[in-house]
Coordinates of C-alpha atoms (C1' of nucleotides) in Angstrom, one line a residue:
Chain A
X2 CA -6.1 -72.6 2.4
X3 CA -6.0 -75.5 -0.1
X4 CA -6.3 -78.3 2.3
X5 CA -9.9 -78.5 3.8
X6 CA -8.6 -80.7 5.9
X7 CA -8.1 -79.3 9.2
X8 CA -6.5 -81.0 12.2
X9 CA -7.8 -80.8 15.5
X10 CA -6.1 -81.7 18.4
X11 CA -8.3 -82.9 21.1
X12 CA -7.9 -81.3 24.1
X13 CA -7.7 -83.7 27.2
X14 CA -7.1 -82.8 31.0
X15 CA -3.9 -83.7 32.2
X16 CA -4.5 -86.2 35.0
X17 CA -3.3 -84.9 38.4
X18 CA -2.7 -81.2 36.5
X19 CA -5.7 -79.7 37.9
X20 CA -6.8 -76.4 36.2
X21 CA -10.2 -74.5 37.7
X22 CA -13.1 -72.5 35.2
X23 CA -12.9 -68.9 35.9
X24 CA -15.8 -69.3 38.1
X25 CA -14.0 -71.7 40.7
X26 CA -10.6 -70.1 40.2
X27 CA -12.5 -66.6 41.5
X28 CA -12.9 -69.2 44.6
X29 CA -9.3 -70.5 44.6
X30 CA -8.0 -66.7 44.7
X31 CA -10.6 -65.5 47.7
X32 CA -8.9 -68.4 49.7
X33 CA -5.3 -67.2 48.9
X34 CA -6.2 -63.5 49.4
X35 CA -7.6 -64.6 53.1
X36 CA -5.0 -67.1 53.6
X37 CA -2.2 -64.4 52.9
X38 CA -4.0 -62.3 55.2
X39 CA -3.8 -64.3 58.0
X40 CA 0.0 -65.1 57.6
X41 CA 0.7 -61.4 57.3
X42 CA -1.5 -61.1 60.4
X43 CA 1.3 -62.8 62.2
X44 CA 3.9 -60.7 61.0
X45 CA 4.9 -63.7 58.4
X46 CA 6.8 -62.3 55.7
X47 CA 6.3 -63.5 52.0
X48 CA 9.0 -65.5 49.7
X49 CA 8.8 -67.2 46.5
X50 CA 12.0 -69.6 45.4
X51 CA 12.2 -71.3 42.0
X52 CA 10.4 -73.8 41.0
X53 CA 13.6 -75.8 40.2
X54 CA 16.4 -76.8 42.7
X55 CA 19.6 -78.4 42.0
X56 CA 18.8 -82.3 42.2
X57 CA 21.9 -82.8 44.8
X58 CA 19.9 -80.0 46.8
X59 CA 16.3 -81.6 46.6
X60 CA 18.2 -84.7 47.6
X61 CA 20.5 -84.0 50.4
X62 CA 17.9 -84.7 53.0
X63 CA 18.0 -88.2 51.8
X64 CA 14.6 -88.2 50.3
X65 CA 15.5 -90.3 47.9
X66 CA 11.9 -92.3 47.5
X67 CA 9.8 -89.3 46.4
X68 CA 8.7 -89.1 42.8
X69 CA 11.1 -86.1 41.6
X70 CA 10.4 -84.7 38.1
X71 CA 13.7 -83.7 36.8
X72 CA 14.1 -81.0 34.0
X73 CA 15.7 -81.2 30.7
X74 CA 15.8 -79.7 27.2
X75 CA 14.5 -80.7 24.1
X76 CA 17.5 -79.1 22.4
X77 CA 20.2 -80.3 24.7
X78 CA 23.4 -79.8 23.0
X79 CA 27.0 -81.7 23.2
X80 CA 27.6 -80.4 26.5
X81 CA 24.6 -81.2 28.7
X82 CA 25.8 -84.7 28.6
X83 CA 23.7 -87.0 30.0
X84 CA 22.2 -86.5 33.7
X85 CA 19.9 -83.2 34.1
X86 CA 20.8 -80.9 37.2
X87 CA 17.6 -79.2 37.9
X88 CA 14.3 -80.5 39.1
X89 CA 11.2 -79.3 40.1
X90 CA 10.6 -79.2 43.9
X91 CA 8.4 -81.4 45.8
X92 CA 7.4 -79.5 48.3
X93 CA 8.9 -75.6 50.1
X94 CA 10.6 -77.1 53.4
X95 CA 14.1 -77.8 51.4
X96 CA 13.8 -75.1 49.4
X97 CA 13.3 -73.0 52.3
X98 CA 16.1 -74.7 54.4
X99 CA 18.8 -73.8 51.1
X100 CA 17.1 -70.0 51.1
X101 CA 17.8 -69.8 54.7
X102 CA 21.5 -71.3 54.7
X103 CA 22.1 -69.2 51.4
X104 CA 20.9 -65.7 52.6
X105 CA 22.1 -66.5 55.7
X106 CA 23.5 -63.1 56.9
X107 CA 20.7 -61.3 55.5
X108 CA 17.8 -62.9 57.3
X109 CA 16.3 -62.1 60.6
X110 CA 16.2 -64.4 63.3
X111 CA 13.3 -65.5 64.2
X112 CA 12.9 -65.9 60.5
X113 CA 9.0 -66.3 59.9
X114 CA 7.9 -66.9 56.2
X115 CA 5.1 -67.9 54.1
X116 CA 4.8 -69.6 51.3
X117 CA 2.3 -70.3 48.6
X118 CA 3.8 -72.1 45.5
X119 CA 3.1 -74.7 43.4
X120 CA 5.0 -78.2 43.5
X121 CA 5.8 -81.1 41.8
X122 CA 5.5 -84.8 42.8
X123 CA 5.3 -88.0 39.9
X124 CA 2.5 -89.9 41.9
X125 CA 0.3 -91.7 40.7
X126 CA -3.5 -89.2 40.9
X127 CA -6.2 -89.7 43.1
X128 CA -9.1 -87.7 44.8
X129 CA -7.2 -85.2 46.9
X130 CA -4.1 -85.8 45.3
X131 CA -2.2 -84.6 42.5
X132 CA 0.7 -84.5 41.0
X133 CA 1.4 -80.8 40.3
X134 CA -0.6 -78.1 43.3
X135 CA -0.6 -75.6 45.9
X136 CA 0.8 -75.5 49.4
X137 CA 0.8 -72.8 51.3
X138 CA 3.7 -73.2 54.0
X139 CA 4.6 -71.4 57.4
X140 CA 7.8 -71.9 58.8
X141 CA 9.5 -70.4 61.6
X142 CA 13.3 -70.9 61.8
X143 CA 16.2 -69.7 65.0
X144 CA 19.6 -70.0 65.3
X145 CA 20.2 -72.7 67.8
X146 CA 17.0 -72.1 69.8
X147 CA 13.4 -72.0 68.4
X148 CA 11.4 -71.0 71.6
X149 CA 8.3 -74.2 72.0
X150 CA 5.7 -71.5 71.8
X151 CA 6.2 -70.8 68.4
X152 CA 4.9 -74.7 68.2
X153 CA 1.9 -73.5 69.5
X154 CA 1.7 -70.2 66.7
X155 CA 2.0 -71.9 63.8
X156 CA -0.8 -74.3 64.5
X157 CA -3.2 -71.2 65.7
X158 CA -2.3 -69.5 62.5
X159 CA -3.3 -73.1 60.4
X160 CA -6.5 -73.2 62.1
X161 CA -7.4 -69.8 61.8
X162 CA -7.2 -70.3 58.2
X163 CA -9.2 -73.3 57.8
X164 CA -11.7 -71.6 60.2
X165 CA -12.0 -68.6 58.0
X166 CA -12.8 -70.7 55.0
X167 CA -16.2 -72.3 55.8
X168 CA -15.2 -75.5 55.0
X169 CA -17.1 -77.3 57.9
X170 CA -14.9 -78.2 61.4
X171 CA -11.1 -79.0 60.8
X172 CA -9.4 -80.8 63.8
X173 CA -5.5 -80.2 64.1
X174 CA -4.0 -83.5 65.5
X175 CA -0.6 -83.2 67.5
X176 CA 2.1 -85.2 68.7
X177 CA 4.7 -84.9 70.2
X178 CA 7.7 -87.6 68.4
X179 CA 10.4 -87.3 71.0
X180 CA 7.4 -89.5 73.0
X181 CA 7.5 -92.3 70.6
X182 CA 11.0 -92.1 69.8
X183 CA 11.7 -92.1 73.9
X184 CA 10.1 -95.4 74.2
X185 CA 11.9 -96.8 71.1
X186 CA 14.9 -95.8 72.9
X187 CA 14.3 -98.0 76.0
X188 CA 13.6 -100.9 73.2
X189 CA 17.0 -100.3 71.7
X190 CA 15.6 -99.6 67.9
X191 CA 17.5 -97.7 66.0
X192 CA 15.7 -97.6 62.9
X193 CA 12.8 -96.0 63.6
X194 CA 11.3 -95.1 60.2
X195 CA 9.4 -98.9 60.1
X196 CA 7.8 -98.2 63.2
X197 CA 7.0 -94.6 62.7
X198 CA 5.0 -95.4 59.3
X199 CA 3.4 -98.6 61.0
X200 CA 2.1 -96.4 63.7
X201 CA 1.0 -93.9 61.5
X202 CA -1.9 -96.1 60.2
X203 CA -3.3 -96.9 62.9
X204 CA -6.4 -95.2 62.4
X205 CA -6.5 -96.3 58.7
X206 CA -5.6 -100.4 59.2
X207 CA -6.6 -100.8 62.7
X208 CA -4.2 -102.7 66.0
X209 CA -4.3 -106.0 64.4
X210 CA -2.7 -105.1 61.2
X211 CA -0.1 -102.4 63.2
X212 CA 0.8 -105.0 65.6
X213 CA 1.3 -107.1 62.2
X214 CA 3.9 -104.3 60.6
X215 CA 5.6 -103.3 64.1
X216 CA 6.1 -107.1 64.3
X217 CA 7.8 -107.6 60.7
X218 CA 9.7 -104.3 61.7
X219 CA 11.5 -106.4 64.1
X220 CA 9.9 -106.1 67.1
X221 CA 8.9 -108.7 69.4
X222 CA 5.4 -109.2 71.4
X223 CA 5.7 -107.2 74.2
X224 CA 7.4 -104.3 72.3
X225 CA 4.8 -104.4 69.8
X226 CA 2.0 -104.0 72.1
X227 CA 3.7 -101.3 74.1
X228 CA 4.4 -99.1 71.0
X229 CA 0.5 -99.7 70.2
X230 CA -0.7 -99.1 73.7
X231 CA 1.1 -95.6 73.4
X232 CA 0.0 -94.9 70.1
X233 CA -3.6 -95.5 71.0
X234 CA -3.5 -92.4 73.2
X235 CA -5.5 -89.3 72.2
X236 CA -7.1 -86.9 74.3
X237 CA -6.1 -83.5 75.8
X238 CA -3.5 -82.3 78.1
X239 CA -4.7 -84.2 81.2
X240 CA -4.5 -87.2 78.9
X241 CA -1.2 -86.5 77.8
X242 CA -0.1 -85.5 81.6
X243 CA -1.2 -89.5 82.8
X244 CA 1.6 -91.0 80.2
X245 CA 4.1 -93.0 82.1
X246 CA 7.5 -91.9 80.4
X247 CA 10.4 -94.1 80.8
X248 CA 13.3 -92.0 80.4
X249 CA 14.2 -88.4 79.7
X250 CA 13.5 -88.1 76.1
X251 CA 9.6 -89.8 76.4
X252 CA 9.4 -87.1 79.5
X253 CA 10.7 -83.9 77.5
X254 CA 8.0 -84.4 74.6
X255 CA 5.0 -85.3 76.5
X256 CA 6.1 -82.2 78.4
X257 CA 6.4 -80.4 75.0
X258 CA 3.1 -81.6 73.6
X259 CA 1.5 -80.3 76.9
X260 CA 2.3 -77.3 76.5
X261 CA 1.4 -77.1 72.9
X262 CA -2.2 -78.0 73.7
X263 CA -2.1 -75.6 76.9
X264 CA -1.1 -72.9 74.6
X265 CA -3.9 -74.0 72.2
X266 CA -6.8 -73.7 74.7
X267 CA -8.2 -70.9 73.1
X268 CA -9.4 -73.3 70.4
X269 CA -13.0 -74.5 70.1
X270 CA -13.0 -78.3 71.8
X271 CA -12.9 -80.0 68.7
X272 CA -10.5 -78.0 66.9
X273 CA -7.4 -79.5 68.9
X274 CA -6.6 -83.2 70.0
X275 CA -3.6 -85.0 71.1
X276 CA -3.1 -88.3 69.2
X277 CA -0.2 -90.4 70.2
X278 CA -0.7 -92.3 66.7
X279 CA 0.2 -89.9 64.4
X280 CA 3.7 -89.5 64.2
X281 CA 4.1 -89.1 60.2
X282 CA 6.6 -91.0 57.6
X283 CA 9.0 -88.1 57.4
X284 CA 11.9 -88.8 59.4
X285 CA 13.4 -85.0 59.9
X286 CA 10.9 -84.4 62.4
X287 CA 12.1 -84.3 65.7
X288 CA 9.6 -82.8 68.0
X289 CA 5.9 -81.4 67.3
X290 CA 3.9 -83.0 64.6
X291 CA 0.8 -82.5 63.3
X292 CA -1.6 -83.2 60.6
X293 CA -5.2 -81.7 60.0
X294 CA -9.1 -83.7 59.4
X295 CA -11.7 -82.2 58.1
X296 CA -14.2 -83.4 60.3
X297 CA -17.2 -82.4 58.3
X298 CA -16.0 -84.2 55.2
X299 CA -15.7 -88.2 56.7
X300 CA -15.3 -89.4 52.9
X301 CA -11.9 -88.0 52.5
X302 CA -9.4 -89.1 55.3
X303 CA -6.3 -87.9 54.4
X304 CA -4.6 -84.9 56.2
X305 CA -4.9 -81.2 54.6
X306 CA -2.4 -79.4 56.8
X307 CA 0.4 -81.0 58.2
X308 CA 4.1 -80.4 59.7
X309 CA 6.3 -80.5 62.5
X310 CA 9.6 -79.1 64.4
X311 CA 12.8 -80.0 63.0
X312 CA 15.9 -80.0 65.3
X313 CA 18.3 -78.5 62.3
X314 CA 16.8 -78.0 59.1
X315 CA 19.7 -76.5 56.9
X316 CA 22.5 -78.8 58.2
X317 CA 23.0 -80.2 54.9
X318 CA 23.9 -76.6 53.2
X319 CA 25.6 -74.6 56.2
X320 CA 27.7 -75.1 59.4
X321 CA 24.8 -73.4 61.8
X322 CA 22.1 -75.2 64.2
X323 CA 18.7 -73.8 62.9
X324 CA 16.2 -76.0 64.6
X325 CA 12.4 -74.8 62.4
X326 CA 8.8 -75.3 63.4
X327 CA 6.5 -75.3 60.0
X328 CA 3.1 -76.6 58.9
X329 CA 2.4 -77.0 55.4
X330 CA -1.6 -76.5 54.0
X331 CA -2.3 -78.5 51.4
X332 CA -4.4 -76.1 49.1
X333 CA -5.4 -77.5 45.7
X334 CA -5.8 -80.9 48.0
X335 CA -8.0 -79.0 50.1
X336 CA -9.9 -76.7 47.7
X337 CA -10.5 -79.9 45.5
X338 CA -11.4 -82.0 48.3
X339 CA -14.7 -79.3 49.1
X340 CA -14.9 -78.7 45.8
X341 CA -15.7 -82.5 44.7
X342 CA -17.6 -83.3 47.8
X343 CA -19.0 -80.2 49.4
X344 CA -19.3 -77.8 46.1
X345 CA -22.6 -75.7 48.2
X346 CA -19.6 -74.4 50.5
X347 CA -17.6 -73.0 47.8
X348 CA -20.2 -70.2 46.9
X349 CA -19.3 -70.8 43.3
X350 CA -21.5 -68.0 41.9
X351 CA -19.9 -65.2 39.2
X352 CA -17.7 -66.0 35.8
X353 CA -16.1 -62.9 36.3
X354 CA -14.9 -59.9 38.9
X355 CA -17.4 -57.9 37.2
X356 CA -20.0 -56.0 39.1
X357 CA -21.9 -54.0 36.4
X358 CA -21.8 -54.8 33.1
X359 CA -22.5 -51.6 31.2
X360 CA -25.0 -51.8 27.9
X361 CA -24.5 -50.4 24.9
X362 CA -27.7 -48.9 23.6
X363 CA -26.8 -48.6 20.0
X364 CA -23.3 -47.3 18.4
X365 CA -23.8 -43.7 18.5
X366 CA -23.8 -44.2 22.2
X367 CA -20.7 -46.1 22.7
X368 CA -18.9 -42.7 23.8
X369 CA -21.2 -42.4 26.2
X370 CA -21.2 -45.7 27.5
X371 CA -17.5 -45.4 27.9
X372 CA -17.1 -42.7 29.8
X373 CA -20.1 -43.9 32.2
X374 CA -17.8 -47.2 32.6
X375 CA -15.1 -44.8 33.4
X376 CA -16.9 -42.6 36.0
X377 CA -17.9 -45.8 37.9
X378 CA -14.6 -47.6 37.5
X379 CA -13.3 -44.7 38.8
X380 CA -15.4 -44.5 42.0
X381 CA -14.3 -48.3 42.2
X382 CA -16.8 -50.7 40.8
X383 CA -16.0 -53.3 38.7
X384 CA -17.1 -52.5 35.0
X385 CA -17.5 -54.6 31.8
X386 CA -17.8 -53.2 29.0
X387 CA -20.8 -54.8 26.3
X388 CA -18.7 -53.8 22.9
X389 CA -21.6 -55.0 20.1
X390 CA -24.5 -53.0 20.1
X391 CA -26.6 -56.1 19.8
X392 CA -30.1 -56.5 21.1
X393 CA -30.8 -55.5 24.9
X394 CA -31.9 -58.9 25.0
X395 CA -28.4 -60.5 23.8
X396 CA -26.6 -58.0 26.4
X397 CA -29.0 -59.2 29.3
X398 CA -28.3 -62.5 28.7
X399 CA -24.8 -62.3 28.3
X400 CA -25.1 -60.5 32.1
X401 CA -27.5 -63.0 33.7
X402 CA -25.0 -66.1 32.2
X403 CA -22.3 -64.4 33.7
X404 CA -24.2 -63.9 37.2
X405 CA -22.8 -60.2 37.1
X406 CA -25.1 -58.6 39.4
X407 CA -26.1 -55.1 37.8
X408 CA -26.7 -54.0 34.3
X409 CA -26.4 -50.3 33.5
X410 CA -28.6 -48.7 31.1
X411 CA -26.7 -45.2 29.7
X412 CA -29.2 -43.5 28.4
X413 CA -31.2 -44.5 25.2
X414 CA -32.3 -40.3 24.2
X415 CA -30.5 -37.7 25.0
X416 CA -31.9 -36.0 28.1
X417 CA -33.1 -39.3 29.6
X418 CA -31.9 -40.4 33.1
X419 CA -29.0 -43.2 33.1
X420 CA -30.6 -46.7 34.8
X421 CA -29.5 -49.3 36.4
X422 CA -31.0 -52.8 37.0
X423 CA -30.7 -55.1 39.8
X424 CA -30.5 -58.7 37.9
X425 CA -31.3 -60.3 40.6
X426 CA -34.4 -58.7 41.8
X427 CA -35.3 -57.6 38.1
X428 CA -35.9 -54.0 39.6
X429 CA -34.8 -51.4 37.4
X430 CA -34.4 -47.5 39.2
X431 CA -32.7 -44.3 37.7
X432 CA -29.6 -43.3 38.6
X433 CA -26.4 -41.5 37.7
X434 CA -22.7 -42.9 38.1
X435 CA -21.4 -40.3 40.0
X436 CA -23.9 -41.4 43.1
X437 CA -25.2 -45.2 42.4
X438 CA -24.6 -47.1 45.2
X439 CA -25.0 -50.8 45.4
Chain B
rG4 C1' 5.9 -99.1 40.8
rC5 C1' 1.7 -103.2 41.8
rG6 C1' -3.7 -104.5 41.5
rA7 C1' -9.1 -103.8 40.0
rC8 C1' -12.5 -101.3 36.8
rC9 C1' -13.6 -98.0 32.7
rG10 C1' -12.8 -95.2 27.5
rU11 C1' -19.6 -93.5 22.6
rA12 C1' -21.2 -85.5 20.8
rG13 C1' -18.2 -79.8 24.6
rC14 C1' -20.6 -82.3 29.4
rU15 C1' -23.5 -86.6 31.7
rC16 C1' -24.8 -90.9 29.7
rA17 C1' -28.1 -94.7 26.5
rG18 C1' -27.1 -98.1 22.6
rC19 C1' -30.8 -105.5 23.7
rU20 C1' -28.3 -112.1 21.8
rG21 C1' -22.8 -108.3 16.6
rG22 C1' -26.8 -105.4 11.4
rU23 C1' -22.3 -98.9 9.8
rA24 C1' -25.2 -94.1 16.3
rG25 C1' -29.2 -91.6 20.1
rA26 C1' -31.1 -88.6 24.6
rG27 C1' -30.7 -84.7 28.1
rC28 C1' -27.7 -80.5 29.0
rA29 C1' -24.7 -76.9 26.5
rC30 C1' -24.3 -74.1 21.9
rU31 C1' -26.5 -71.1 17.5
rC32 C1' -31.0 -68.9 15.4
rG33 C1' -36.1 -67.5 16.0
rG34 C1' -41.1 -66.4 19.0
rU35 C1' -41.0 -57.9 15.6
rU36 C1' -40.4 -52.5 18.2
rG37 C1' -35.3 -50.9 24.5
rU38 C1' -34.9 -55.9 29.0
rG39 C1' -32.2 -61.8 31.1
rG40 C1' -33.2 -66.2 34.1
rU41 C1' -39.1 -69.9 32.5
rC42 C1' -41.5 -71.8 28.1
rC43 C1' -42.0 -73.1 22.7
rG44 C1' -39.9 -74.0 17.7
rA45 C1' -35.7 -75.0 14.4
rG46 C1' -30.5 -76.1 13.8
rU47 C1' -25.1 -77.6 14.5
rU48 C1' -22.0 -81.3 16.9
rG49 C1' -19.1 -87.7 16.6
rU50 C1' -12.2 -91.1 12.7
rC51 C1' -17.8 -94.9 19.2
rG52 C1' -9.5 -93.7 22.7
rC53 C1' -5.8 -95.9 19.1
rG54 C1' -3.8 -100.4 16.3
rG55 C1' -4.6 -105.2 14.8
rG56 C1' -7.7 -109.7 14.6
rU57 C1' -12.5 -112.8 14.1
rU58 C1' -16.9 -112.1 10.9
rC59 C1' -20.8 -111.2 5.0
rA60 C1' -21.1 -107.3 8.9
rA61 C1' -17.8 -104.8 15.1
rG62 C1' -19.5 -99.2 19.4
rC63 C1' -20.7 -104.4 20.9
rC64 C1' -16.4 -110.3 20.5
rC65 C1' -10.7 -111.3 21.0
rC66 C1' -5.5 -109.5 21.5
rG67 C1' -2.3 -105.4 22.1
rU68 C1' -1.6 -100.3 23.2
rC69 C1' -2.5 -95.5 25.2
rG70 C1' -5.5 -92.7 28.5
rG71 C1' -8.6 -92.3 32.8
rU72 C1' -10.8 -93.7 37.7
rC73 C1' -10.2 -96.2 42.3
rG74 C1' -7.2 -99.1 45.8
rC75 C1' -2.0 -100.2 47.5
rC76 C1' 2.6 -97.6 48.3
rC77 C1' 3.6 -92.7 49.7
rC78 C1' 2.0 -88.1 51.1
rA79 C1' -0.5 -82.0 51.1

RNA sequence: GCGACCGUAGCUCAGCUGGUAGAGCACUCGGUUGUGGUCCGAGUUGUCGCGGGUUCAAGCCCCGUCGGUCGCCCCA
């Protein structure tokens, strides 16, 4: 204690790190708690992997452009020479696919799981995006054959979710690939990755600048405008139904994306639209795709949920066909999206889980304040516990900056009734924990 | 990884053509005895991101650096 002088680190936010105050991170768990309970409505069973795969695993799939963080010790001795194995994951699809192929004989097909973990991706932060957050996945993987209704499930399950949120009007946008990837066909591309991302921001850079990037991607005039003609198609079923398809593969996934939508009907209008232009940059999906809007929030573009089919997802790490359907919700994207531009829909309200705070009226009556906290905690109320017997005033205010909604009052004499006040009406009543009711 | 802009109290920010820092909010205490949210009074809070340079003098000007925000890329 000699030195006087005392350093201070100064704390600092982490950029793209996000971390919530207790009273939003009561928010963030009431989504995952209704989240979870629609997967498990579903019969979607729960898995958690770690957050590190072997590097050659996260990077079998040839994904070699995302931002991986790799892990490493500060103490690494002679033998860890050089290169680290491990790194975090980047998202739960390949760590789902080396799950799958691993515990292989021990799974049931159909395999349905959910999966709500954190990842890990170096980008650089922006609104909506971050470089460590939630996703909560749904997959749905077969051997050899993944019946095309399940296409249709995991997007009822997505917007269920979103509905059940009150975050305004989400709109689930599907396509069909095998559509686009027909025509290409007829073109004679084989590399299709260009084209795919060109397409995909259509709606973001408009037909000039897509014609532009299809151009520069190597194809001519007429192919150009073709790809854009199809890729300006939106609409429903019927819509779909009027595409002229040129060979098999265009006919098999307008067919596909039909009867998506048709299995979709139940949806509100809005909820559901075919939209020929989004066809997303990853290239393992074969079939369905989709990505989500939030309609209600025009300030942020960028998609909350999205997925696809994928024709065989665990090639790379076992000998089987296991063709998946999966759509991946973006949650700390989603819940800091609202949060930043629609906060009134979050309901922030409480600091804490507490319900009652209980009062302590001075020390000789900490006992029975106690055991009046356990009576109600037992009947299952929430309970805090005021441990100074400070001024009523001091506990009060401790209560109201806390927003928990009722203050009990043990009694001050013996003899006297217990009472309990309502902090948000300011009415005060007697009462006794073995019968309060809220 | 590339480009634009921005770094002053815990937070949001003010600080004129350079003269060694201020507001609001928050926080602490008080406005007597067992009652909050309003009001009133008092008080605490800063290596002005960091390093260098110019100057009698730098929060302000110059260079560098680190950090942040936004856009691009990519994506949840």
């Amino acid at each position: 204690m000699s030195e006087n002088i005392k350093r201070i680190y100064k704390p600092k936010a982490i950029s793209g790190f996000p971390e919530w105050l207790p009273e939003e991170r009561l928010v963030e768990q009431k989504w995952f708690d209704h989240i979870r309970r629609v997967f498990e409505s579903y019969g979607f069973c729960s898995i958690e992997t770690p957050s590190v795969e072997e590097i050659d695993v996260l990077l079998a799939k040839g994904e070699v452009d995302k931002e991986i963080y790799a892990l490493e010790r500060l103490h690494k001795d002679e033998h860890d020479k050089g290169e680290s194995r491990l790194a975090l994951h980047f998202d739960q699809t390949v760590p789902l696919a080396r799950y799958v192929a691993q515990h292989f004989n021990e799974l049931t097909f159909p395999f349905k799981r959910y999966q709500m973990q954190r990842v890990w991706r170096g980008e650089r932060p922006q609104m909506g995006r971050m470089r460590e957050f939630y996703q909560c996945d749904i997959d749905v993987i077969h051997v050899d054959n993944l019946p095309i209704s399940f296409d249709a499930e995991v997007a009822a399950i997505m917007y269920e979710v979103l509905e059940g949120l009150n975050i305004g009007r989400a709109q689930l946008r599907i396509n069909n690939r095998k559509i686009l990837t027909g025509l290409l066909e007829t073109m004679n591309i084989r590399d299709i990755t260009p084209v795919t991302r060109a397409v995909d921001k259509l709606e973001k850079i408009g037909d000039f600048l897509v014609i532009a990037e299809l151009r520069q991607a190597g194809l001519n005039e007429a192919q150009s405008q073709k790809v854009l003609n199809l890729a300006q198609q939106k609409g429903t079923a019927a819509d779909i139904k009027r595409i002229s398809c040129e060979n098999a593969t265009m006919t098999q996934g307008a067919e596909e994306l039909v009867y998506v939508l048709d299995h979709l009907a139940h949806l509100p209008a809005h909820g559901v639209i075919a939209d020929l232009s989004i066809v997303r940059g990853l290239d393992y999906y074969t079939g369905t795709v989709y990505e989500t809007k939030l309609l209600d929030v025009p300030e942020f573009t960028g998609s909350v949920c999205s997925g696809g089919r994928y024709d065989d997802l665990a090639g790379s790490y076992i000998n089987k066909h296991l063709p998946g359907v999966g759509i991946s919700l973006g949650f700390s994207r989603l819940f800091d999206v609202i949060r930043q531009t629609r906060p009134e829909l979050m309901g922030i309200g409480p600091k804490g889980p507490a319900e009652i705070l209980m009062v302590i009226p001075d020390e000789n009556k900490r006992a029975l304040a106690s055991e009046t906290a356990r009576t109600l905690r037992r009947r299952g109320f929430k309970v805090e516990m005021y441990h100074a017997a400070q001024k009523i005033k001091k506990q009060l205010e401790y209560a109201s900056k806390k927003l928990i909604p009722f203050v009990w009052f043990p009694p001050f004499e013996d003899g006297k009734p217990h009472e309990v006040k309502n902090m948000s009406t300011g009415e005060q009543i007697t009462s006794t924990p073995e019968t309060w009711k809220a």
